[in-house]
XYZ file of C-alpha atoms in Angstrom:
520
model
C -47.085 83.789 -173.073
C -50.688 82.893 -172.138
C -53.065 85.620 -171.592
C -55.423 83.252 -169.355
C -54.266 81.697 -166.152
C -55.900 79.855 -163.508
C -55.485 80.204 -159.713
C -55.637 77.105 -157.668
C -55.481 77.329 -153.868
C -54.655 73.859 -152.206
C -54.915 73.983 -148.505
C -53.352 70.807 -147.308
C -51.780 69.548 -143.859
C -49.024 71.009 -143.329
C -49.474 74.054 -145.879
C -50.817 76.132 -147.783
C -50.116 76.726 -151.811
C -51.357 79.124 -154.024
C -50.374 78.036 -157.771
C -51.118 79.553 -160.763
C -51.427 77.433 -164.077
C -51.592 78.328 -167.582
C -54.172 76.038 -170.022
C -51.574 73.617 -170.837
C -51.061 72.883 -167.177
C -47.899 74.403 -166.842
C -47.257 75.944 -163.689
C -46.152 79.559 -163.870
C -46.073 80.919 -160.331
C -46.598 79.573 -156.832
C -46.432 80.394 -153.112
C -46.604 78.040 -150.143
C -47.187 78.922 -146.714
C -46.325 76.324 -143.981
C -49.041 75.788 -141.194
C -48.376 75.451 -137.487
C -48.789 71.665 -136.378
C -52.250 70.762 -135.641
C -52.433 70.549 -131.704
C -53.773 67.742 -129.437
C -55.592 68.829 -125.823
C -55.892 65.143 -125.182
C -53.826 62.095 -126.963
C -55.384 61.112 -130.259
C -56.996 64.765 -130.550
C -56.043 66.767 -133.568
C -57.374 70.369 -134.117
C -56.448 73.484 -135.788
C -57.658 77.506 -135.531
C -59.961 77.703 -138.024
C -59.060 81.594 -138.999
C -55.287 80.485 -139.594
C -56.021 78.585 -142.649
C -57.669 81.406 -143.984
C -55.196 83.779 -142.868
C -52.527 81.450 -144.456
C -54.634 81.364 -147.893
C -54.691 84.999 -147.317
C -50.888 85.201 -147.178
C -50.308 82.352 -149.782
C -52.052 84.904 -152.441
C -50.671 87.793 -151.466
C -46.888 86.651 -151.657
C -48.160 84.730 -155.081
C -48.733 88.250 -156.379
C -45.647 89.767 -154.920
C -43.356 87.345 -156.858
C -45.208 86.597 -160.132
C -44.986 89.149 -163.070
C -48.236 87.817 -164.373
C -51.123 90.582 -163.912
C -53.990 89.514 -161.562
C -56.393 90.797 -164.263
C -55.153 87.684 -166.722
C -56.853 85.120 -163.558
C -59.660 83.812 -165.050
C -60.995 81.735 -162.348
C -59.945 80.424 -158.711
C -60.798 77.311 -157.178
C -60.071 75.751 -153.874
C -59.003 72.210 -152.603
C -58.686 70.841 -149.397
C -57.877 68.006 -147.350
C -60.480 65.460 -146.737
C -63.058 65.549 -143.503
C -61.959 68.594 -141.479
C -64.746 70.602 -139.626
C -65.784 73.391 -138.794
C -68.610 75.050 -136.248
C -69.958 78.509 -137.227
C -72.744 80.359 -135.542
C -75.362 82.771 -137.429
C -72.847 85.836 -138.207
C -70.574 82.851 -139.688
C -67.913 83.127 -137.207
C -65.820 79.708 -135.435
C -67.131 78.478 -132.527
C -64.186 76.232 -131.837
C -60.826 75.157 -133.471
C -61.565 73.055 -136.146
C -61.360 69.380 -135.965
C -58.634 67.860 -138.220
C -58.926 64.523 -140.417
C -56.222 63.077 -138.258
C -58.397 63.261 -135.091
C -59.120 59.898 -133.604
C -61.683 60.594 -130.780
C -64.499 58.844 -130.368
C -67.877 59.304 -128.116
C -70.502 56.512 -126.841
C -73.068 59.087 -126.175
C -74.663 58.626 -129.819
C -78.216 59.544 -131.518
C -80.251 56.263 -131.170
C -80.976 54.252 -134.864
C -84.439 53.469 -135.218
C -85.411 49.763 -134.503
C -85.862 48.466 -138.030
C -82.670 50.112 -139.513
C -80.439 48.372 -136.584
C -82.229 44.854 -137.490
C -81.455 45.857 -141.346
C -77.777 46.487 -140.469
C -77.328 43.378 -138.466
C -78.960 41.382 -141.309
C -76.238 42.708 -143.540
C -73.847 41.992 -140.806
C -72.571 45.772 -140.778
C -73.654 46.775 -136.980
C -69.617 47.225 -135.968
C -69.428 49.542 -139.270
C -72.279 51.586 -138.455
C -71.468 51.944 -134.874
C -68.087 53.035 -135.708
C -69.281 55.655 -137.691
C -71.271 56.929 -134.710
C -68.478 56.967 -132.858
C -66.090 58.441 -135.069
C -68.589 61.590 -135.983
C -67.367 64.546 -134.999
C -70.855 66.221 -134.749
C -71.795 63.457 -132.540
C -68.774 64.017 -129.907
C -69.328 67.589 -130.187
C -73.061 67.495 -129.462
C -71.962 64.908 -126.618
C -69.243 66.989 -124.777
C -69.421 70.491 -125.673
C -73.362 70.582 -126.127
C -73.526 74.554 -125.346
C -71.174 74.713 -128.976
C -73.786 72.678 -130.729
C -76.202 74.592 -129.645
C -74.842 77.633 -131.030
C -73.564 75.845 -134.334
C -75.851 77.387 -137.125
C -73.282 75.770 -139.977
C -71.046 72.576 -139.794
C -68.871 72.631 -142.891
C -66.068 70.844 -143.984
C -62.792 73.265 -144.401
C -63.538 73.349 -148.132
C -67.126 75.085 -147.665
C -65.546 77.496 -145.078
C -62.593 78.718 -147.356
C -65.594 79.119 -150.527
C -67.381 80.793 -147.527
C -64.480 83.308 -146.797
C -64.197 83.935 -150.728
C -67.381 83.899 -151.985
C -69.651 84.748 -149.285
C -72.394 82.135 -149.780
C -72.550 78.383 -148.396
C -72.038 76.344 -151.258
C -69.711 73.665 -151.797
C -68.652 71.171 -154.221
C -70.354 67.461 -154.158
C -66.415 66.420 -155.352
C -65.356 67.517 -151.432
C -67.989 65.495 -149.682
C -65.674 63.226 -147.636
C -66.347 62.923 -143.895
C -68.994 61.688 -141.259
C -71.889 63.656 -142.619
C -75.225 62.663 -144.258
C -74.280 62.373 -147.596
C -75.468 59.905 -150.105
C -72.264 58.653 -151.700
C -74.070 56.883 -154.341
C -76.576 59.930 -155.727
C -73.889 62.401 -154.986
C -76.541 64.611 -152.900
C -77.503 64.868 -149.628
C -79.009 62.359 -147.974
C -82.774 61.713 -148.222
C -84.900 62.408 -145.723
C -85.300 58.825 -144.755
C -81.924 57.719 -144.952
C -80.193 56.299 -141.474
C -77.541 58.868 -141.490
C -80.120 61.623 -140.500
C -80.777 59.460 -137.285
C -77.200 58.910 -136.725
C -75.654 62.131 -136.879
C -76.530 65.042 -134.774
C -76.496 67.385 -137.588
C -79.546 69.118 -139.429
C -80.097 69.812 -143.269
C -80.189 73.385 -142.173
C -76.207 73.470 -140.787
C -75.052 72.071 -144.322
C -74.233 74.286 -147.229
C -75.261 74.213 -150.851
C -73.676 71.455 -152.971
C -72.837 71.856 -157.006
C -71.245 69.514 -159.403
C -67.346 69.940 -159.744
C -66.706 72.179 -162.402
C -69.594 74.505 -161.306
C -69.073 78.003 -161.089
C -70.608 78.891 -157.517
C -70.314 82.459 -157.357
C -67.849 85.604 -157.447
C -64.589 86.430 -155.254
C -66.694 89.135 -152.671
C -65.164 92.975 -152.638
C -63.847 91.821 -148.783
C -62.041 88.137 -149.727
C -60.502 90.695 -152.461
C -59.068 92.977 -150.011
C -57.504 90.150 -148.152
C -56.161 87.855 -150.687
C -55.513 90.404 -153.782
C -57.531 88.084 -155.857
C -59.867 90.698 -157.771
C -63.218 91.303 -156.953
C -65.634 89.444 -159.123
C -63.047 86.392 -160.161
C -65.010 83.517 -161.076
C -64.870 80.957 -158.180
C -65.256 77.442 -159.022
C -66.267 74.112 -157.419
C -63.620 71.673 -157.006
C -63.217 68.451 -155.074
C -61.551 66.762 -152.026
C -57.354 66.879 -152.792
C -57.001 63.363 -153.023
C -59.897 63.296 -155.973
C -58.236 66.476 -157.567
C -54.782 64.138 -157.506
C -56.355 62.092 -159.256
C -57.380 63.825 -162.721
C -54.464 66.123 -162.488
C -52.192 62.746 -162.865
C -54.440 61.811 -165.957
C -56.567 59.058 -164.083
C -59.649 59.673 -166.014
C -59.916 56.023 -167.003
C -60.318 53.118 -164.558
C -57.727 50.631 -166.163
C -54.893 53.692 -164.323
C -54.265 53.498 -160.985
C -53.467 56.857 -159.038
C -50.980 56.347 -156.246
C -51.159 58.843 -153.704
C -47.896 59.186 -151.268
C -49.129 61.459 -149.328
C -49.855 61.803 -145.496
C -52.367 59.013 -146.338
C -51.803 56.680 -149.064
C -54.022 55.823 -151.193
C -54.900 54.005 -154.349
C -57.255 55.352 -156.594
C -59.472 54.510 -159.878
C -62.171 56.636 -161.827
C -65.178 55.083 -162.161
C -68.840 55.752 -163.722
C -69.851 52.857 -161.769
C -70.553 52.915 -158.132
C -67.921 50.083 -156.563
C -67.903 49.785 -152.919
C -64.271 48.260 -152.729
C -65.225 47.050 -148.873
C -68.599 46.342 -148.592
C -70.568 49.106 -146.668
C -67.918 51.594 -147.133
C -68.561 53.811 -150.352
C -66.558 55.396 -152.987
C -65.960 58.827 -152.746
C -67.193 61.506 -155.127
C -64.614 62.515 -158.132
C -63.325 65.328 -159.231
C -65.635 65.177 -162.113
C -69.289 65.145 -162.487
C -71.311 62.012 -162.030
C -68.121 59.703 -161.310
C -66.679 57.953 -158.498
C -63.210 57.824 -156.813
C -62.715 54.088 -155.838
C -60.003 54.063 -153.264
C -57.986 52.130 -150.632
C -56.132 54.095 -148.338
C -53.302 53.499 -145.796
C -54.173 56.415 -143.323
C -50.767 57.348 -141.553
C -49.120 56.745 -145.357
C -45.711 58.899 -145.965
C -46.575 59.907 -142.893
C -44.568 57.172 -141.380
C -41.596 57.753 -144.085
C -41.474 61.702 -142.802
C -41.151 59.757 -139.111
C -38.354 58.314 -140.011
C -36.751 60.970 -141.397
C -37.420 62.719 -137.791
C -36.212 59.771 -135.940
C -32.947 58.753 -137.652
C -32.566 61.131 -140.545
C -30.498 63.824 -139.170
C -27.138 62.547 -140.681
C -28.801 62.400 -143.938
C -30.320 66.281 -143.286
C -27.081 67.773 -142.275
C -25.094 66.192 -144.965
C -27.444 67.878 -147.780
C -27.280 71.112 -145.990
C -23.292 70.875 -146.097
C -23.565 69.902 -149.663
C -26.091 71.574 -151.088
C -28.430 68.601 -152.194
C -32.192 67.484 -151.924
C -32.140 65.686 -148.766
C -34.346 63.291 -150.620
C -31.176 62.303 -152.971
C -29.473 61.170 -149.616
C -32.734 59.050 -148.791
C -32.508 57.353 -152.027
C -28.997 56.751 -151.564
C -30.147 54.752 -147.890
C -32.803 52.824 -150.300
C -30.491 51.584 -152.929
C -27.703 50.571 -150.383
C -30.222 47.786 -149.547
C -31.155 45.144 -151.608
C -35.166 44.426 -152.806
C -36.676 42.580 -149.864
C -34.086 44.654 -147.330
C -33.059 41.402 -146.407
C -36.281 39.629 -144.804
C -37.402 43.002 -142.942
C -41.111 43.148 -143.284
C -43.192 46.170 -142.539
C -47.401 46.099 -142.093
C -47.934 49.792 -142.092
C -51.014 49.892 -139.533
C -50.207 52.712 -137.719
C -53.728 53.693 -137.196
C -56.449 51.837 -136.630
C -59.255 51.165 -139.774
C -62.605 49.826 -139.724
C -62.803 46.693 -141.172
C -58.979 45.736 -143.359
C -57.367 46.568 -140.913
C -59.811 46.607 -138.257
C -60.040 49.100 -134.925
C -57.458 46.816 -132.864
C -54.911 46.656 -135.941
C -51.709 48.016 -135.509
C -48.062 48.424 -136.913
C -45.328 45.538 -137.279
C -41.918 44.921 -138.458
C -40.882 41.320 -138.642
C -37.692 39.354 -139.405
C -35.001 41.613 -137.592
C -31.393 40.188 -137.725
C -28.051 41.527 -136.946
C -27.501 42.535 -140.087
C -30.297 45.030 -140.138
C -29.724 49.005 -139.414
C -31.957 51.971 -140.392
C -31.329 51.768 -144.261
C -33.065 48.047 -144.102
C -36.004 50.141 -141.825
C -36.270 52.666 -144.349
C -36.341 50.575 -147.064
C -38.851 47.869 -145.333
C -41.348 51.514 -144.923
C -41.502 52.023 -148.521
C -41.802 48.188 -149.204
C -44.308 48.140 -147.281
C -46.466 50.716 -147.615
C -46.059 49.467 -151.146
C -47.334 45.898 -150.516
C -50.341 47.565 -148.655
C -51.450 49.599 -151.834
C -51.102 46.372 -154.007
C -53.423 44.819 -151.855
C -55.436 47.497 -152.564
C -55.132 47.511 -156.680
C -56.482 43.604 -156.272
C -59.197 44.352 -153.745
C -60.520 47.332 -156.699
C -59.824 45.043 -159.543
C -62.076 42.405 -157.630
C -64.927 44.722 -157.190
C -65.224 46.015 -160.251
C -63.950 43.741 -162.793
C -61.016 45.809 -164.559
C -57.833 45.333 -164.627
C -55.410 47.973 -163.712
C -52.993 48.119 -166.124
C -50.886 51.195 -165.437
C -50.015 53.626 -162.404
C -49.743 57.467 -161.680
C -47.977 58.501 -158.784
C -48.050 61.870 -157.100
C -47.819 63.343 -153.809
C -44.369 63.674 -151.620
C -43.086 60.156 -152.297
C -43.464 60.732 -155.766
C -40.295 62.833 -156.010
C -38.170 59.671 -154.866
C -36.589 58.102 -157.642
C -36.272 54.935 -155.776
C -39.736 54.895 -153.897
C -40.898 54.871 -157.541
C -38.759 52.146 -159.034
C -39.810 49.864 -156.276
C -43.050 50.604 -156.613
C -42.819 49.912 -160.013
C -41.539 46.325 -158.977
C -43.857 45.246 -156.222
C -46.936 46.159 -158.247
C -45.116 44.616 -161.667
C -46.673 47.642 -163.915
C -45.037 50.460 -165.455
C -45.065 53.617 -163.161
C -45.612 56.808 -164.070
C -44.780 60.230 -162.342
C -46.805 63.227 -163.876
C -45.190 66.203 -165.294
C -45.951 68.204 -162.223
C -45.828 67.656 -158.908
C -48.774 69.835 -157.468
C -51.266 67.562 -159.229
C -53.924 68.387 -156.534
C -53.606 71.863 -157.829
C -53.457 71.064 -161.261
C -56.773 68.720 -161.200
C -58.381 71.455 -159.157
C -57.158 74.463 -162.192
C -58.809 71.475 -164.638
C -62.346 71.974 -162.578
C -61.720 75.822 -163.019
C -60.805 75.397 -166.818
C -63.809 73.755 -167.657
C -66.011 75.790 -165.248
C -65.104 79.245 -167.084
C -65.379 77.699 -170.348
C -61.377 77.585 -171.200
C -61.652 73.732 -172.015
C -64.695 72.889 -173.478
C -64.943 69.603 -170.995
C -62.947 67.458 -168.887
C -61.817 65.024 -171.445
C -60.533 67.914 -173.072
C -59.188 69.472 -170.087
C -57.306 66.591 -168.682
C -55.972 65.924 -172.735
C -54.430 69.102 -172.699
C -53.010 70.192 -168.980
C -51.994 66.504 -167.998
C -48.842 64.615 -169.414
C -46.840 61.598 -168.377
C -43.082 62.483 -166.857
C -40.247 59.901 -165.646
C -41.714 56.199 -166.151
C -40.292 53.295 -164.252
C -40.510 50.008 -165.533
C -40.333 46.934 -163.270
C -37.428 44.972 -163.109
C -37.889 41.123 -163.744
C -35.375 39.918 -161.010
C -36.794 42.612 -158.416
C -40.128 41.867 -159.182
C -39.815 38.109 -158.522
C -38.750 38.620 -154.862
C -40.817 41.110 -154.482
C -43.898 38.568 -155.682
C -42.680 35.765 -153.676
C -42.344 38.044 -150.335
C -45.928 39.720 -151.158
C -47.906 36.474 -151.346
C -45.797 34.410 -149.159
C -45.480 36.266 -145.941
C -47.199 40.120 -146.621
C -50.567 38.790 -146.874
C -50.553 36.241 -144.229
C -49.211 38.909 -141.849
C -52.354 40.440 -140.678
C -54.632 37.202 -140.314
C -51.540 35.757 -138.386
C -50.536 38.944 -136.091
C -54.565 39.988 -135.433
C -55.236 37.879 -132.618
C -52.234 39.461 -131.048
C -53.366 42.741 -131.583
C -56.358 42.032 -130.200
C -54.782 40.560 -126.643
C -52.385 43.968 -126.938
C -55.525 46.072 -126.975
C -57.200 44.110 -124.138
C -53.944 44.185 -122.129
C -53.373 48.140 -122.546
C -56.617 49.828 -123.585
C -54.685 50.952 -126.639
C -55.949 51.878 -129.323
C -59.422 52.952 -127.724
C -62.058 51.227 -129.517
C -65.120 53.061 -127.621
């Protein structure tokens, strides 16, 4: 039994988990506290109490100590990974001024800062005016300044959720470079705050004094304070190490350190990522995000409402499986897999395009989800399989974009997130991509990726290559089935890839007639 452990705190959208890992990447103890759902004062808004995040973290830690035989003194470091893009306003005393705006929030403002005419001319020449305008309107800081000016006037610090939790643990305003994914003045190529001349300082209401100090992933940021120790039970003085955002941590937690390995995340947002030392914009003017290893980038294509759709289906149409699972004492996922397996590949012609939430370019701001091919043979099992297949088609399209822009073929896949626990979802993913598709040895890959940062930061593994080699490995591997692959290749190339171009004009008409989704 190991005598040295790492505490990873993973604050996701739906829960906060406190997980103890050993140096081989095994989970030795875990506790989970479910979060209350975000609240919406207006349609499309998403907010959450700031202190509730901290209290959930404290509760998760205290429950961990209560149920684990591991002595707290054996914890060599603590590390935090969080959902991306959730922002917090603090006053001069470090107290929240308003609820956090959660990454799912869709509000926009037209009252935005003016850009210098030279920047405007440059963006027009580069044909990215609409992308820049989208950035200005979506930025939470601009909305708060325009619609809650008294709050903005009192804002001393504007932090991501990761920065807030690190502040509560360590008492300093310091955060990881790897966590900076939001509408903020960050230089994604230089992996630092943008230089003073950068257009983002004009585009955003944010001032440099409002932002935390940034350090690379795997850096010791400080130590757990006595006050935080009292609330969490983590021993005072425990090193606090910089990690990265949850998606970036998932990538290295799944062992995806090389650009030829694609990491699929079947979470609330579904993504495909690769890790690269080369700066590659998969979509022009949309930057790659910081990786969970220093000096690297995480190329990414995302489906904003990814496996959220799976949960939506289960809530709307899955009561029968939930009740049966409770009666039979089995996991509901087993019965949902039975639904998928009752339907042949291709769902008898039912095709789904998973653009439930608008995008920036592909899909654009007018986009909507679509299901085509309904017939009298179709039932909810066909719809469920079509959802899983539609997500995989969209991520395969993302894979091809990454390959085209990077010049590196993706030859194998690792899948993490809630959807990775479904054998049916794993198999159809292998079939649609035509690649061996592996499930990592642990489900908690974002927590494991954070623990890898901690292991390197406190010197328990000498570098990231060593830590990833020691702490990650492949679990079950799903090989593509040739007959299924042939069906999916035909549906993907001859139907799916043509859907958005042909439906796009209709989405535009729907938006103009109904006013939804709001474009400004």
